């Protein structure tokens, strides 16, 4: 072994090369090292991004994954990073790619000076942070999990609109750099659903600064799974952008493709809009909450939760919740549909919305091809209106509910459901417990709005929302049409209000079925403008206190400006308030149309009345408004009417009626006069009518006043082995036990100028005999007795039997009239001309008219017993007994006439 030679002074130490140096060992200068390529990802591999990761940017990791032949690749984020270039996922390796990006709870934030990129369609443009595209048609699926993607409200470019794709006209330059990025994550398919974006558990996109948070187009799809979110936590305002801008689209921007938002996925606290769907479809089953309206959005504030247009299909599925909006955009909408379909499923809710309407439907120029179907629940919306349509069709489905909403317009009620020009509503569900006008149907300038209510529908509990509001269930206005085929309108302030207008002619309400009941007012109709109400079927019952229907004004003709009421439609109280007065139909009234006559008819009838009065040396005048009527099938028409103010009490009264032409402007025959009894409720019977022929009818007064005296009805009970009589004076009569008829009582109908019957004295002109009027029991102001002066005979009553024979009271044997009813009137005998005096002043011009009362004679068995009233009655087996507290007052038949405290007893048969 040879020892190494010693180094001389001139020898240099051996050169040490950098690992991997490819230069000769004796080279001069720095080493050159060949970079070793990273190993291509394999199936199941995980690529890491961040400090100490495989890649320092997501874009670099994605670029490497794109080259791999492997299908399933996962990329993990090791820490928060900023991104300044697009991570564009493609199928360039010509295999389907399933890329999962797991953020491990970290955030990728858009940085400053984000780089432009290029593609064939858009040339140079500002991209999303992540893009998914499949140019080779193999397909790409991106899944995001446990990651925050934050746009930080930043944008490159200044024009908020879609970048130009494809060719531009000759001479123009495709300048897409001026357009802002379209999304945080964007998917571009090739028409075959080859690009898919899935937001998985923990994926959060926030503060989009461009057009959207997610855009899918060209067949690309989006799925938001449970636990995924889109929100804003720093962006509080949107800008419209420079010239040419539309404004941002929304958190999710769909163009001609499909998105799924699954149960418990959330879009919340977003400024502007949640979904902008332009063509394609969206199935939404998640939660959209607290979206803040911003007028600078594309299409403004219409559909700030969901905006559908371009023949899109929107489904709010059973677990969908749209809730908790508090904005100031009353003419905007939570859901806005333009030429598109909305299907809100049973279980879906729109709730707690303030300052914006819930649903807007616009199908202009589409001939009602689309529909907004509400089978879910819309509740607690405070806005005017709550729903609105424009040439669109909204249907409240069988399970649809609109409830607890408030619509106020200053001091007036606003509209819960508002139909504007050309709109259509179909009501099958429930509209309940709202404040405002529940359904307001109006045409402002265009096509006729129509609302149809079907069987099963309910409109209930509508109250006023404002000081001057009415709480109307359905208001039919401005030439619109409401057809009620079924359903129930109940417990509202006003059931149906129909407002005819001369500037918007032809408003109609047609009732074919259903029920209008228990409303403060049933049907309220302002008649004018060729309007009409036809109550062909269904029932109207238990509305109002004085009448169920009102129909005032107008100029009736056969075709319109009248109300038709079919037989049996009015149930219970059959009263109708008209310009003529409040009329009450018979229980079995005939089908009839009612209205107000044309004003020209009054002169014709007045001429006939004047001539008739001259025959009697009286001045006959038409009083008040007239009645236009037409029976459909009956030749007889009977009704009563409350005495109108224009017909003074006591004045002589006739009714005049005459056939009129179809247009309601001329009389076609002679006038017929029928004398009436002038009382508080006037009875009118018309016979010999021509069915289908319209008539005009008026009250005619004679100028002569009458004081009407009517004996109060009596009921006599006859029975027992020895016989007895107990007499009762009608509803306010007097009870008495005796062996003869009681002193008769009288009811006075006072004419104008006499206000207190108790001050009346009757005087015979020739003899000077007098009879004063006194309350029957000393206190009644309804039933009186006639008290003769000293040494005068008492007033006698004449009874008329069924066969027409007459008996005077002092010759009348009650027992001979057992179980009969007789007419009863004052027997004048040989008394001459009687004059009326009040407070010692003769009432000249006032004549006396005697009317008849009724005597009812009732029989009992021979086995009768009485029970006197006692505080502590003696009880004995088989014997009747009655107790009452001391001081109890007894009146006759619930009237105001007090029964004598002595002799009060109850009659028992066969005890």
PDB file of C-alpha atoms in Angstrom, residues 192-343:
ATOM      1  CA  UNK A 192     -74.257  17.959 -22.872  1.00  0.00           C
ATOM      2  CA  UNK A 193     -74.061  18.634 -19.130  1.00  0.00           C
ATOM      3  CA  UNK A 194     -70.347  17.876 -19.219  1.00  0.00           C
ATOM      4  CA  UNK A 195     -69.302  20.387 -16.581  1.00  0.00           C
ATOM      5  CA  UNK A 196     -70.533  20.013 -13.022  1.00  0.00           C
ATOM      6  CA  UNK A 197     -69.944  22.076  -9.892  1.00  0.00           C
ATOM      7  CA  UNK A 198     -70.794  20.625  -6.488  1.00  0.00           C
ATOM      8  CA  UNK A 199     -70.674  22.743  -3.355  1.00  0.00           C
ATOM      9  CA  UNK A 200     -70.325  20.163  -0.614  1.00  0.00           C
ATOM     10  CA  UNK A 201     -70.370  20.322   3.176  1.00  0.00           C
ATOM     11  CA  UNK A 202     -68.481  23.375   4.439  1.00  0.00           C
ATOM     12  CA  UNK A 203     -68.060  25.007   1.025  1.00  0.00           C
ATOM     13  CA  UNK A 204     -68.676  28.737   1.457  1.00  0.00           C
ATOM     14  CA  UNK A 205     -68.599  31.316  -1.340  1.00  0.00           C
ATOM     15  CA  UNK A 206     -68.830  34.881  -0.179  1.00  0.00           C
ATOM     16  CA  UNK A 207     -68.601  38.545  -1.112  1.00  0.00           C
ATOM     17  CA  UNK A 208     -68.779  38.066  -4.869  1.00  0.00           C
ATOM     18  CA  UNK A 209     -67.400  41.147  -6.567  1.00  0.00           C
ATOM     19  CA  UNK A 210     -68.261  40.447 -10.188  1.00  0.00           C
ATOM     20  CA  UNK A 211     -71.470  39.199 -11.738  1.00  0.00           C
ATOM     21  CA  UNK A 212     -72.089  36.274  -9.375  1.00  0.00           C
ATOM     22  CA  UNK A 213     -70.703  33.786  -6.913  1.00  0.00           C
ATOM     23  CA  UNK A 214     -71.436  30.821  -9.211  1.00  0.00           C
ATOM     24  CA  UNK A 215     -72.246  30.905 -12.893  1.00  0.00           C
ATOM     25  CA  UNK A 216     -73.288  27.850 -14.886  1.00  0.00           C
ATOM     26  CA  UNK A 217     -73.981  27.973 -18.605  1.00  0.00           C
ATOM     27  CA  UNK A 218     -73.820  25.863 -21.737  1.00  0.00           C
ATOM     28  CA  UNK A 219     -75.075  22.760 -19.967  1.00  0.00           C
ATOM     29  CA  UNK A 220     -72.860  23.044 -16.909  1.00  0.00           C
ATOM     30  CA  UNK A 221     -74.735  22.295 -13.678  1.00  0.00           C
ATOM     31  CA  UNK A 222     -74.533  23.289 -10.035  1.00  0.00           C
ATOM     32  CA  UNK A 223     -75.493  21.328  -6.931  1.00  0.00           C
ATOM     33  CA  UNK A 224     -75.509  22.977  -3.513  1.00  0.00           C
ATOM     34  CA  UNK A 225     -75.476  20.163  -0.991  1.00  0.00           C
ATOM     35  CA  UNK A 226     -76.540  20.345   2.641  1.00  0.00           C
ATOM     36  CA  UNK A 227     -74.062  22.443   4.603  1.00  0.00           C
ATOM     37  CA  UNK A 228     -72.908  24.547   1.641  1.00  0.00           C
ATOM     38  CA  UNK A 229     -73.358  28.319   1.796  1.00  0.00           C
ATOM     39  CA  UNK A 230     -73.223  31.500  -0.222  1.00  0.00           C
ATOM     40  CA  UNK A 231     -73.195  34.766   1.698  1.00  0.00           C
ATOM     41  CA  UNK A 232     -71.809  38.264   2.083  1.00  0.00           C
ATOM     42  CA  UNK A 233     -70.063  39.452   5.221  1.00  0.00           C
ATOM     43  CA  UNK A 234     -68.199  42.499   3.909  1.00  0.00           C
ATOM     44  CA  UNK A 235     -70.146  43.564   0.813  1.00  0.00           C
ATOM     45  CA  UNK A 236     -73.037  45.854   1.728  1.00  0.00           C
ATOM     46  CA  UNK A 237     -73.652  47.638  -1.566  1.00  0.00           C
ATOM     47  CA  UNK A 238     -73.589  46.873  -5.278  1.00  0.00           C
ATOM     48  CA  UNK A 239     -72.636  49.242  -8.063  1.00  0.00           C
ATOM     49  CA  UNK A 240     -74.183  49.394 -11.495  1.00  0.00           C
ATOM     50  CA  UNK A 241     -70.866  49.868 -13.287  1.00  0.00           C
ATOM     51  CA  UNK A 242     -69.732  51.943 -16.240  1.00  0.00           C
ATOM     52  CA  UNK A 243     -71.623  52.561 -19.454  1.00  0.00           C
ATOM     53  CA  UNK A 244     -72.959  49.330 -20.881  1.00  0.00           C
ATOM     54  CA  UNK A 245     -73.480  47.748 -17.489  1.00  0.00           C
ATOM     55  CA  UNK A 246     -76.506  45.729 -16.440  1.00  0.00           C
ATOM     56  CA  UNK A 247     -75.414  45.249 -12.864  1.00  0.00           C
ATOM     57  CA  UNK A 248     -74.564  42.040 -11.068  1.00  0.00           C
ATOM     58  CA  UNK A 249     -76.793  39.015 -11.697  1.00  0.00           C
ATOM     59  CA  UNK A 250     -76.939  37.321  -8.307  1.00  0.00           C
ATOM     60  CA  UNK A 251     -75.258  34.802  -6.051  1.00  0.00           C
ATOM     61  CA  UNK A 252     -76.158  31.990  -8.478  1.00  0.00           C
ATOM     62  CA  UNK A 253     -76.337  32.809 -12.188  1.00  0.00           C
ATOM     63  CA  UNK A 254     -77.978  30.146 -14.338  1.00  0.00           C
ATOM     64  CA  UNK A 255     -78.102  30.354 -18.124  1.00  0.00           C
ATOM     65  CA  UNK A 256     -80.043  27.671 -19.934  1.00  0.00           C
ATOM     66  CA  UNK A 257     -79.046  24.866 -17.604  1.00  0.00           C
ATOM     67  CA  UNK A 258     -79.940  23.358 -14.223  1.00  0.00           C
ATOM     68  CA  UNK A 259     -79.101  23.925 -10.565  1.00  0.00           C
ATOM     69  CA  UNK A 260     -80.070  21.991  -7.440  1.00  0.00           C
ATOM     70  CA  UNK A 261     -80.109  23.563  -4.004  1.00  0.00           C
ATOM     71  CA  UNK A 262     -80.599  20.725  -1.565  1.00  0.00           C
ATOM     72  CA  UNK A 263     -82.184  20.757   1.876  1.00  0.00           C
ATOM     73  CA  UNK A 264     -80.231  22.797   4.457  1.00  0.00           C
ATOM     74  CA  UNK A 265     -78.006  24.450   1.855  1.00  0.00           C
ATOM     75  CA  UNK A 266     -78.068  28.190   2.514  1.00  0.00           C
ATOM     76  CA  UNK A 267     -77.849  31.495   0.698  1.00  0.00           C
ATOM     77  CA  UNK A 268     -78.054  34.274   3.228  1.00  0.00           C
ATOM     78  CA  UNK A 269     -77.069  37.880   4.006  1.00  0.00           C
ATOM     79  CA  UNK A 270     -76.366  38.451   0.311  1.00  0.00           C
ATOM     80  CA  UNK A 271     -76.632  41.968  -1.029  1.00  0.00           C
ATOM     81  CA  UNK A 272     -78.590  41.998  -4.267  1.00  0.00           C
ATOM     82  CA  UNK A 273     -80.013  38.600  -5.202  1.00  0.00           C
ATOM     83  CA  UNK A 274     -79.769  34.872  -4.526  1.00  0.00           C
ATOM     84  CA  UNK A 275     -80.737  33.222  -7.869  1.00  0.00           C
ATOM     85  CA  UNK A 276     -80.760  34.710 -11.364  1.00  0.00           C
ATOM     86  CA  UNK A 277     -82.116  32.035 -13.707  1.00  0.00           C
ATOM     87  CA  UNK A 278     -82.160  32.968 -17.386  1.00  0.00           C
ATOM     88  CA  UNK A 279     -83.565  29.894 -19.094  1.00  0.00           C
ATOM     89  CA  UNK A 280     -83.021  26.413 -17.718  1.00  0.00           C
ATOM     90  CA  UNK A 281     -84.254  25.382 -14.317  1.00  0.00           C
ATOM     91  CA  UNK A 282     -83.646  25.508 -10.588  1.00  0.00           C
ATOM     92  CA  UNK A 283     -84.835  23.048  -7.931  1.00  0.00           C
ATOM     93  CA  UNK A 284     -84.550  24.888  -4.621  1.00  0.00           C
ATOM     94  CA  UNK A 285     -84.969  22.970  -1.367  1.00  0.00           C
ATOM     95  CA  UNK A 286     -82.649  24.959   0.860  1.00  0.00           C
ATOM     96  CA  UNK A 287     -82.844  28.167   2.891  1.00  0.00           C
ATOM     97  CA  UNK A 288     -82.683  31.646   1.385  1.00  0.00           C
ATOM     98  CA  UNK A 289     -82.703  34.315   4.049  1.00  0.00           C
ATOM     99  CA  UNK A 290     -82.023  37.981   4.694  1.00  0.00           C
ATOM    100  CA  UNK A 291     -81.319  38.977   1.106  1.00  0.00           C
ATOM    101  CA  UNK A 292     -80.786  42.730   0.899  1.00  0.00           C
ATOM    102  CA  UNK A 293     -82.358  44.563  -2.037  1.00  0.00           C
ATOM    103  CA  UNK A 294     -80.077  46.672  -4.226  1.00  0.00           C
ATOM    104  CA  UNK A 295     -81.464  48.648  -7.156  1.00  0.00           C
ATOM    105  CA  UNK A 296     -78.150  48.393  -9.028  1.00  0.00           C
ATOM    106  CA  UNK A 297     -78.641  44.679  -9.650  1.00  0.00           C
ATOM    107  CA  UNK A 298     -79.464  43.348 -13.104  1.00  0.00           C
ATOM    108  CA  UNK A 299     -83.290  43.706 -13.380  1.00  0.00           C
ATOM    109  CA  UNK A 300     -83.292  45.812 -10.220  1.00  0.00           C
ATOM    110  CA  UNK A 301     -85.232  44.494  -7.241  1.00  0.00           C
ATOM    111  CA  UNK A 302     -87.502  42.034  -9.027  1.00  0.00           C
ATOM    112  CA  UNK A 303     -86.911  38.555  -7.671  1.00  0.00           C
ATOM    113  CA  UNK A 304     -84.224  39.208  -5.088  1.00  0.00           C
ATOM    114  CA  UNK A 305     -84.496  35.630  -3.838  1.00  0.00           C
ATOM    115  CA  UNK A 306     -85.234  34.050  -7.218  1.00  0.00           C
ATOM    116  CA  UNK A 307     -85.439  35.833 -10.547  1.00  0.00           C
ATOM    117  CA  UNK A 308     -86.633  33.621 -13.392  1.00  0.00           C
ATOM    118  CA  UNK A 309     -86.823  34.657 -17.025  1.00  0.00           C
ATOM    119  CA  UNK A 310     -86.435  33.289 -20.516  1.00  0.00           C
ATOM    120  CA  UNK A 311     -88.777  30.276 -20.164  1.00  0.00           C
ATOM    121  CA  UNK A 312     -87.104  29.020 -17.021  1.00  0.00           C
ATOM    122  CA  UNK A 313     -88.633  26.549 -14.562  1.00  0.00           C
ATOM    123  CA  UNK A 314     -88.315  27.287 -10.858  1.00  0.00           C
ATOM    124  CA  UNK A 315     -89.340  24.738  -8.243  1.00  0.00           C
ATOM    125  CA  UNK A 316     -89.438  25.650  -4.568  1.00  0.00           C
ATOM    126  CA  UNK A 317     -89.423  22.179  -3.060  1.00  0.00           C
ATOM    127  CA  UNK A 318     -91.086  20.964   0.131  1.00  0.00           C
ATOM    128  CA  UNK A 319     -88.253  21.972   2.501  1.00  0.00           C
ATOM    129  CA  UNK A 320     -87.496  25.290   0.847  1.00  0.00           C
ATOM    130  CA  UNK A 321     -87.551  28.276   3.191  1.00  0.00           C
ATOM    131  CA  UNK A 322     -87.427  31.846   1.928  1.00  0.00           C
ATOM    132  CA  UNK A 323     -87.505  34.045   4.993  1.00  0.00           C
ATOM    133  CA  UNK A 324     -86.477  37.038   7.063  1.00  0.00           C
ATOM    134  CA  UNK A 325     -86.207  39.813   4.477  1.00  0.00           C
ATOM    135  CA  UNK A 326     -86.379  43.390   5.755  1.00  0.00           C
ATOM    136  CA  UNK A 327     -85.866  45.812   2.882  1.00  0.00           C
ATOM    137  CA  UNK A 328     -87.248  48.993   1.349  1.00  0.00           C
ATOM    138  CA  UNK A 329     -88.296  47.910  -2.123  1.00  0.00           C
ATOM    139  CA  UNK A 330     -92.107  47.857  -2.153  1.00  0.00           C
ATOM    140  CA  UNK A 331     -92.324  47.511  -5.937  1.00  0.00           C
ATOM    141  CA  UNK A 332     -89.735  44.737  -5.992  1.00  0.00           C
ATOM    142  CA  UNK A 333     -90.346  41.078  -5.263  1.00  0.00           C
ATOM    143  CA  UNK A 334     -88.851  38.132  -3.428  1.00  0.00           C
ATOM    144  CA  UNK A 335     -89.680  35.808  -6.312  1.00  0.00           C
ATOM    145  CA  UNK A 336     -89.955  37.432  -9.740  1.00  0.00           C
ATOM    146  CA  UNK A 337     -90.957  35.458 -12.817  1.00  0.00           C
ATOM    147  CA  UNK A 338     -90.738  36.739 -16.405  1.00  0.00           C
ATOM    148  CA  UNK A 339     -92.068  34.396 -19.065  1.00  0.00           C
ATOM    149  CA  UNK A 340     -91.231  31.489 -16.767  1.00  0.00           C
ATOM    150  CA  UNK A 341     -92.884  28.904 -14.521  1.00  0.00           C
ATOM    151  CA  UNK A 342     -92.888  28.775 -10.731  1.00  0.00           C
ATOM    152  CA  UNK A 343     -93.916  25.650  -8.827  1.00  0.00           C
TER     153      UNK A 343
END
